[in-house]
Coordinates of C-alpha atoms in Angstrom, one line a residue:
M1 CA -9.1 -2.9 14.2
S2 CA -11.6 -5.5 14.8
G3 CA -13.9 -6.8 11.9
L4 CA -11.4 -6.3 9.2
V5 CA -11.0 -9.4 7.0
K6 CA -8.1 -9.4 4.4
A7 CA -7.0 -12.3 2.1
K8 CA -4.1 -14.1 3.1
N9 CA -3.1 -15.9 -0.2
Y10 CA -1.1 -13.0 -2.0
R11 CA -0.8 -14.2 -5.5
W12 CA 2.5 -12.3 -5.9
K13 CA 4.1 -13.7 -2.6
D14 CA 5.7 -16.7 -4.4
S15 CA 7.7 -14.7 -6.8
N16 CA 11.4 -15.1 -6.2
L17 CA 11.8 -11.4 -7.6
A18 CA 15.0 -12.3 -9.5
L19 CA 14.1 -9.5 -11.8
F20 CA 17.5 -8.4 -13.0
G21 CA 18.5 -10.3 -16.0
S22 CA 15.4 -12.3 -16.0
D23 CA 12.7 -12.7 -18.6
L24 CA 10.5 -10.2 -16.8
E25 CA 13.1 -7.6 -16.9
R26 CA 13.5 -8.2 -20.6
Q27 CA 9.9 -8.0 -21.0
V28 CA 9.7 -4.7 -19.1
K29 CA 12.5 -3.3 -21.3
K30 CA 10.8 -4.5 -24.3
E31 CA 7.5 -2.9 -23.4
S32 CA 9.3 0.4 -22.5
A33 CA 10.9 3.0 -24.6
Q34 CA 14.6 3.8 -23.9
T35 CA 13.1 6.5 -21.8
E36 CA 10.2 6.1 -19.9
P37 CA 7.4 8.9 -20.8
A38 CA 5.6 8.4 -17.5
W39 CA 8.8 9.6 -15.6
E40 CA 8.6 13.2 -17.4
G41 CA 8.4 15.7 -14.7
A42 CA 8.9 13.2 -12.0
G43 CA 10.5 14.5 -8.8
S44 CA 10.8 18.1 -10.4
K45 CA 8.9 19.7 -7.7
V46 CA 7.7 19.3 -4.2
G47 CA 4.3 16.9 -4.0
V48 CA 3.0 13.5 -4.3
Q49 CA 2.6 11.8 -7.9
V50 CA 1.1 8.4 -8.3
W51 CA 1.3 6.0 -11.3
R52 CA -0.3 2.7 -11.9
I53 CA 1.1 -0.5 -13.3
V54 CA -0.8 -1.7 -16.6
K55 CA 0.5 -4.5 -18.7
F56 CA 4.3 -3.8 -17.9
E57 CA 3.7 -0.2 -18.4
V58 CA 3.7 2.8 -16.2
T59 CA 0.6 4.9 -16.5
H60 CA -0.4 8.2 -14.6
W61 CA -3.1 7.8 -12.0
P62 CA -5.7 10.6 -12.0
E63 CA -5.0 13.2 -9.3
E64 CA -8.7 13.2 -8.3
D65 CA -8.2 9.4 -7.4
Y66 CA -5.1 10.0 -5.2
G67 CA -5.3 7.9 -2.1
S68 CA -7.7 5.3 -3.9
F69 CA -6.3 1.8 -4.7
Y70 CA -7.6 -1.3 -6.1
N71 CA -6.5 -4.6 -4.7
G72 CA -6.1 -6.2 -8.1
D73 CA -3.5 -3.5 -9.0
S74 CA -0.1 -2.3 -8.4
Y75 CA 1.0 1.5 -8.1
I76 CA 4.1 3.6 -7.6
V77 CA 3.8 6.6 -5.3
L78 CA 6.7 9.3 -5.3
N79 CA 6.8 11.9 -2.5
T80 CA 9.1 14.9 -3.2
Y81 CA 10.0 17.1 -0.4
T82 CA 12.5 19.6 1.1
V83 CA 13.8 20.0 4.7
D84 CA 14.3 23.2 6.5
D85 CA 13.8 25.7 3.9
S86 CA 16.5 24.0 1.8
E87 CA 16.0 23.9 -2.1
D88 CA 17.6 20.5 -2.2
L89 CA 14.9 18.0 -3.2
K90 CA 14.6 14.7 -1.3
Y91 CA 12.4 11.6 -2.2
D92 CA 10.5 8.6 -0.9
V93 CA 9.4 6.3 -3.4
H94 CA 6.9 3.6 -2.6
F95 CA 5.2 0.8 -4.7
W96 CA 2.0 -0.6 -3.4
I97 CA 0.8 -4.0 -3.9
G98 CA -2.8 -5.0 -3.9
K99 CA -3.5 -8.5 -2.3
D100 CA -4.7 -9.8 -5.7
S101 CA -2.1 -8.1 -7.8
S102 CA -0.3 -10.5 -10.2
Q103 CA 3.4 -11.5 -10.0
D104 CA 3.9 -9.7 -13.2
E105 CA 2.4 -6.4 -11.9
Y106 CA 4.4 -6.8 -8.6
G107 CA 7.7 -7.5 -10.4
T108 CA 7.1 -4.7 -12.8
A109 CA 6.5 -2.1 -10.0
A110 CA 9.5 -3.3 -8.1
Y111 CA 11.7 -2.8 -11.1
K112 CA 10.2 0.4 -12.2
T113 CA 10.7 1.7 -8.6
V114 CA 14.4 1.1 -8.8
E115 CA 14.4 2.7 -12.4
L116 CA 12.8 5.8 -10.9
D117 CA 15.4 5.9 -8.2
T118 CA 18.0 5.8 -10.7
L119 CA 16.4 8.6 -12.6
L120 CA 16.7 10.6 -9.6
D121 CA 20.4 10.0 -9.1
D122 CA 19.8 7.3 -6.4
K123 CA 18.4 9.8 -3.9
A124 CA 15.3 8.3 -3.2
V125 CA 14.4 5.9 -0.2
Q126 CA 12.6 3.0 -1.5
H127 CA 9.6 1.6 0.1
R128 CA 7.4 -1.6 -0.6
E129 CA 3.8 -1.4 0.8
V130 CA 1.5 -4.2 1.0
Q131 CA -2.3 -3.7 1.2
G132 CA -3.4 -3.8 4.9
R133 CA 0.2 -3.4 6.1
E134 CA 0.8 0.3 4.8
S135 CA 3.4 2.4 6.6
D136 CA 2.5 5.6 8.5
L137 CA 4.6 7.5 6.0
F138 CA 2.6 6.2 3.1
K139 CA -0.7 6.9 4.7
S140 CA 0.4 10.4 5.6
Y141 CA 0.3 11.4 1.8
F142 CA -3.4 11.1 1.7
E143 CA -6.4 12.6 3.2
K144 CA -8.1 9.3 3.2
L145 CA -6.8 5.9 2.1
I146 CA -9.4 4.0 0.0
I147 CA -9.0 0.4 -0.9
L148 CA -11.5 -1.3 -3.2
E149 CA -12.1 -4.6 -4.6
G150 CA -11.1 -5.4 -8.1
G151 CA -9.0 -3.5 -10.7
A152 CA -9.4 0.2 -11.8
E153 CA -11.7 -1.0 -14.8
T154 CA -14.1 -2.4 -12.3
G155 CA -14.3 0.9 -10.2
F156 CA -17.7 2.6 -9.5
R157 CA -16.8 6.1 -10.9
H158 CA -19.5 6.7 -13.4
V159 CA -21.0 3.2 -13.2
Q160 CA -24.8 3.0 -13.9
P161 CA -26.6 2.2 -10.6
E162 CA -28.5 -0.8 -12.2
N163 CA -25.1 -2.5 -13.2
Y164 CA -23.3 -1.8 -10.0
R165 CA -22.0 -4.6 -7.8
P166 CA -22.9 -3.9 -4.2
R167 CA -19.9 -3.1 -1.7
L168 CA -19.6 -2.7 2.0
L169 CA -17.1 0.1 2.8
R170 CA -15.5 0.6 6.3
F171 CA -14.1 3.9 7.6
V172 CA -11.7 3.7 10.3
G173 CA -9.2 6.3 11.9
S174 CA -9.0 9.8 13.2
K175 CA -8.4 13.2 12.1
K176 CA -6.6 13.1 8.6
N177 CA -5.8 9.6 8.9
I178 CA -9.1 8.2 7.9
E179 CA -8.9 4.7 5.8
M180 CA -11.6 3.5 3.7
M181 CA -11.4 -0.1 2.7
E182 CA -13.9 -2.5 1.1
V183 CA -14.7 -5.6 3.3
P184 CA -17.0 -8.6 2.7
K185 CA -20.5 -8.0 2.9
H186 CA -21.1 -10.4 6.0
P187 CA -22.1 -9.4 9.5
S188 CA -18.9 -10.6 10.8
C189 CA -17.2 -7.7 9.2
L190 CA -19.5 -5.1 11.1
N191 CA -18.4 -3.8 14.6
D192 CA -19.5 -1.1 16.9
C193 CA -16.7 1.4 16.6
D194 CA -16.4 2.2 12.9
V195 CA -18.7 3.6 10.2
F196 CA -19.8 1.6 7.2
I197 CA -21.3 2.4 3.8
L198 CA -23.3 -0.1 2.0
D199 CA -23.4 1.0 -1.6
K200 CA -26.1 -0.8 -3.6
G201 CA -25.8 1.6 -6.6
D202 CA -29.3 3.2 -6.7
V203 CA -29.4 3.1 -2.8
I204 CA -26.6 4.0 -0.3
Y205 CA -26.7 3.6 3.3
Q206 CA -24.3 5.1 5.8
M207 CA -24.3 3.3 9.1
N208 CA -22.9 5.1 12.2
T209 CA -22.0 2.7 15.0
P210 CA -22.2 4.0 18.8
D211 CA -18.3 4.3 19.2
S212 CA -17.4 5.7 15.9
N213 CA -15.8 9.0 16.0
K214 CA -16.8 12.3 14.4
D215 CA -13.8 12.1 11.7
E216 CA -15.1 8.8 10.5
R217 CA -18.7 10.0 10.3
F218 CA -17.8 13.1 8.5
K219 CA -15.5 11.4 6.0
A220 CA -18.1 8.7 5.2
L221 CA -20.9 11.4 4.8
Q222 CA -18.5 13.4 2.6
F223 CA -17.7 10.3 0.4
L224 CA -21.6 9.4 0.3
Q225 CA -22.3 12.8 -0.8
G226 CA -19.7 12.4 -3.6
L227 CA -21.4 9.5 -4.9
K228 CA -24.8 10.9 -4.8
S229 CA -23.5 13.9 -6.8
E230 CA -21.8 11.7 -9.4
R231 CA -24.9 9.4 -9.9
G232 CA -27.6 11.8 -9.5
S233 CA -31.0 10.3 -8.7
V234 CA -29.9 7.7 -5.9
E235 CA -31.7 7.2 -2.5
V236 CA -29.4 7.7 0.5
E237 CA -30.0 7.1 4.2
T238 CA -28.0 7.6 7.3
L239 CA -28.5 5.1 10.0
E240 CA -27.6 4.8 13.8
Q241 CA -26.7 1.3 14.4
A242 CA -28.3 1.2 17.9
D243 CA -31.7 2.3 16.2
T244 CA -31.7 0.0 13.2
R245 CA -33.6 -3.2 13.4
S246 CA -32.2 -6.4 12.2
S247 CA -34.9 -6.6 9.4
H248 CA -33.7 -3.4 7.8
D249 CA -32.6 -3.5 4.1
F250 CA -29.0 -2.7 5.4
Y251 CA -28.8 -6.1 7.1
E252 CA -31.0 -8.0 4.7
S253 CA -28.4 -7.0 1.8
L254 CA -25.6 -8.6 3.5
T255 CA -24.5 -12.1 2.5
D256 CA -24.6 -15.4 4.5
E257 CA -21.4 -16.6 3.1
E258 CA -18.7 -16.3 5.7
P259 CA -15.2 -14.9 4.7
T260 CA -12.7 -17.7 4.7
D261 CA -9.3 -15.8 4.1
V262 CA -8.2 -14.2 7.4
D263 CA -4.6 -13.1 8.1
A264 CA -3.0 -14.2 11.3
P265 CA -2.3 -11.7 13.9
I266 CA 1.1 -9.7 13.2
E267 CA 3.7 -10.4 15.8
E268 CA 6.6 -8.2 16.8
I269 CA 9.7 -10.2 17.4
E270 CA 13.0 -8.9 19.0
K271 CA 14.8 -6.7 16.7
T272 CA 17.5 -8.4 14.6
L273 CA 20.5 -7.2 12.5
Y274 CA 21.5 -9.3 9.3
R275 CA 24.3 -8.9 7.0
Y276 CA 23.9 -10.0 3.2
T277 CA 26.6 -12.7 2.8
D278 CA 26.8 -15.7 0.3
K279 CA 23.5 -14.7 -1.3
E280 CA 21.5 -14.6 1.9
F281 CA 20.9 -12.6 5.0
Q282 CA 22.8 -14.1 8.1
E283 CA 22.3 -13.0 11.6
V284 CA 24.8 -10.5 13.1
K285 CA 23.3 -9.2 16.4
V286 CA 20.0 -9.4 18.3
G287 CA 18.6 -6.7 20.4
E288 CA 20.9 -3.8 20.6
F289 CA 23.1 -2.5 17.7
S290 CA 24.0 0.9 16.1
K291 CA 25.4 2.4 13.0
A292 CA 28.9 1.4 14.2
D293 CA 27.8 -2.2 13.3
L294 CA 27.4 -1.3 9.5
A295 CA 29.9 -1.6 7.0
T296 CA 30.2 0.7 4.1
D297 CA 30.9 -2.3 1.6
D298 CA 28.1 -4.4 2.7
V299 CA 24.1 -4.6 2.7
F300 CA 22.4 -5.1 6.2
L301 CA 18.8 -5.9 7.2
V302 CA 17.1 -4.8 10.4
Y303 CA 14.1 -7.0 11.1
N304 CA 11.6 -7.0 14.0
G305 CA 8.5 -8.9 12.5
K306 CA 6.6 -5.8 11.6
N307 CA 9.0 -4.0 9.3
A308 CA 12.2 -4.8 7.4
I309 CA 14.7 -2.0 6.6
V310 CA 17.5 -2.6 4.2
W311 CA 20.7 -0.4 4.5
V312 CA 23.1 -0.5 1.6
G313 CA 26.6 0.7 2.0
E314 CA 28.2 3.3 -0.3
T315 CA 30.7 0.9 -1.7
A316 CA 28.5 -2.2 -1.9
S317 CA 28.5 -3.7 -5.3
P318 CA 26.3 -2.6 -8.2
S319 CA 24.1 -5.8 -8.0
E320 CA 23.7 -5.2 -4.3
K321 CA 22.9 -1.6 -4.8
K322 CA 19.8 -2.5 -7.0
N323 CA 18.5 -5.7 -5.5
G324 CA 17.7 -4.4 -1.9
I325 CA 13.9 -5.1 -2.4
P326 CA 14.4 -8.5 -3.9
Y327 CA 16.9 -9.6 -1.2
A328 CA 14.4 -8.5 1.4
H329 CA 11.3 -10.2 -0.5
T330 CA 13.2 -13.4 -0.5
F331 CA 14.1 -13.3 3.2
L332 CA 10.5 -12.4 4.3
N333 CA 9.1 -15.3 2.2
C334 CA 11.6 -17.6 4.0
A335 CA 10.6 -16.1 7.3
G336 CA 6.9 -16.7 6.5
N337 CA 5.9 -12.9 6.6
P338 CA 5.7 -12.0 2.8
Q339 CA 3.6 -8.9 3.2
C340 CA 6.0 -7.1 5.8
P341 CA 6.6 -3.6 4.7
I342 CA 10.1 -3.0 3.3
T343 CA 12.2 0.2 3.4
V344 CA 15.5 0.2 1.4
T345 CA 17.8 3.2 2.1
K346 CA 21.5 3.9 1.3
E347 CA 24.3 5.1 3.2
G348 CA 24.2 9.0 3.5
L349 CA 20.5 9.3 3.0
K350 CA 18.0 10.1 6.0
C351 CA 15.8 7.4 7.0
P352 CA 14.1 8.0 10.5
D353 CA 12.9 4.6 10.6
L354 CA 16.4 3.3 10.5
D355 CA 17.6 6.0 12.8
V356 CA 15.3 4.6 15.5
A357 CA 16.0 1.0 14.9
L358 CA 19.9 1.7 15.3
C359 CA 19.6 3.6 18.6
A360 CA 21.7 1.5 21.0

């Protein structure tokens, strides 16, 4: 995915996530009612539900905005499903962290995710998703994934064109897995294989590059038409990169200030199994291991540089059962990979990623 520029300095990454018994936990409890109103109906039927964290509180995210996330916010996403015509409901609960989300928002999202899992009788597989490193499972819930700068209050729904902050949007993917993300308005963020929309408020350009596919072009056009419908009298123009001169307003509207924060490439390392012992994960095996290497009274971590999967045994301590995400967070910070996706599953729950990882 050449051309994508992401901020590397995640403001939440330095948190130790010692949530339980901390000032943050007490604040969350103080701000919340004894029963969380936002959880009413959560997980009661098959489907996806999304909430946003606002000042320590869980708020419903509008259904028409499902799949849209702001990099200054944190969200919780619950997927409720059944398997093989069974009426037994199963759950995956994710919390998504924008690159500019605060430590308080991150901590609250993590805490509330555990709270929701408890409400669901500990039947949910928990996932931490980080902007730019979302899992395929998370992406599969949405027809398109949209990442925008700022917080929800700065969004461009119903914003007057004359007050609009110009944005450069990139569409990448195929079929139903189209991602839309805001990128810096700099020529280095363009390429010849994706579709871009430059939204200036009263003028909107769609730039089709030579190697972009029909799905990217269609989703971009669909998004552009939605903006035009919302704003009314705006000028729109579809451009073909090969036929567009460098003097066109599309290029003239880009900035000369080069982006400075770029993530290092993600490196996959040899799969390693760790056991949680003496308040840290200690290496058990490297390369090949299986479910036989797991013990029901312990917590284990499978890590390969791109994913971190925590397995919690049935007879692990109460503290261990609720701290899988903080344990993994601390481990990843020490490993220098704070934005790595995290999955926390319990003994007896189905977790396809873990099943694959444990194949000897």
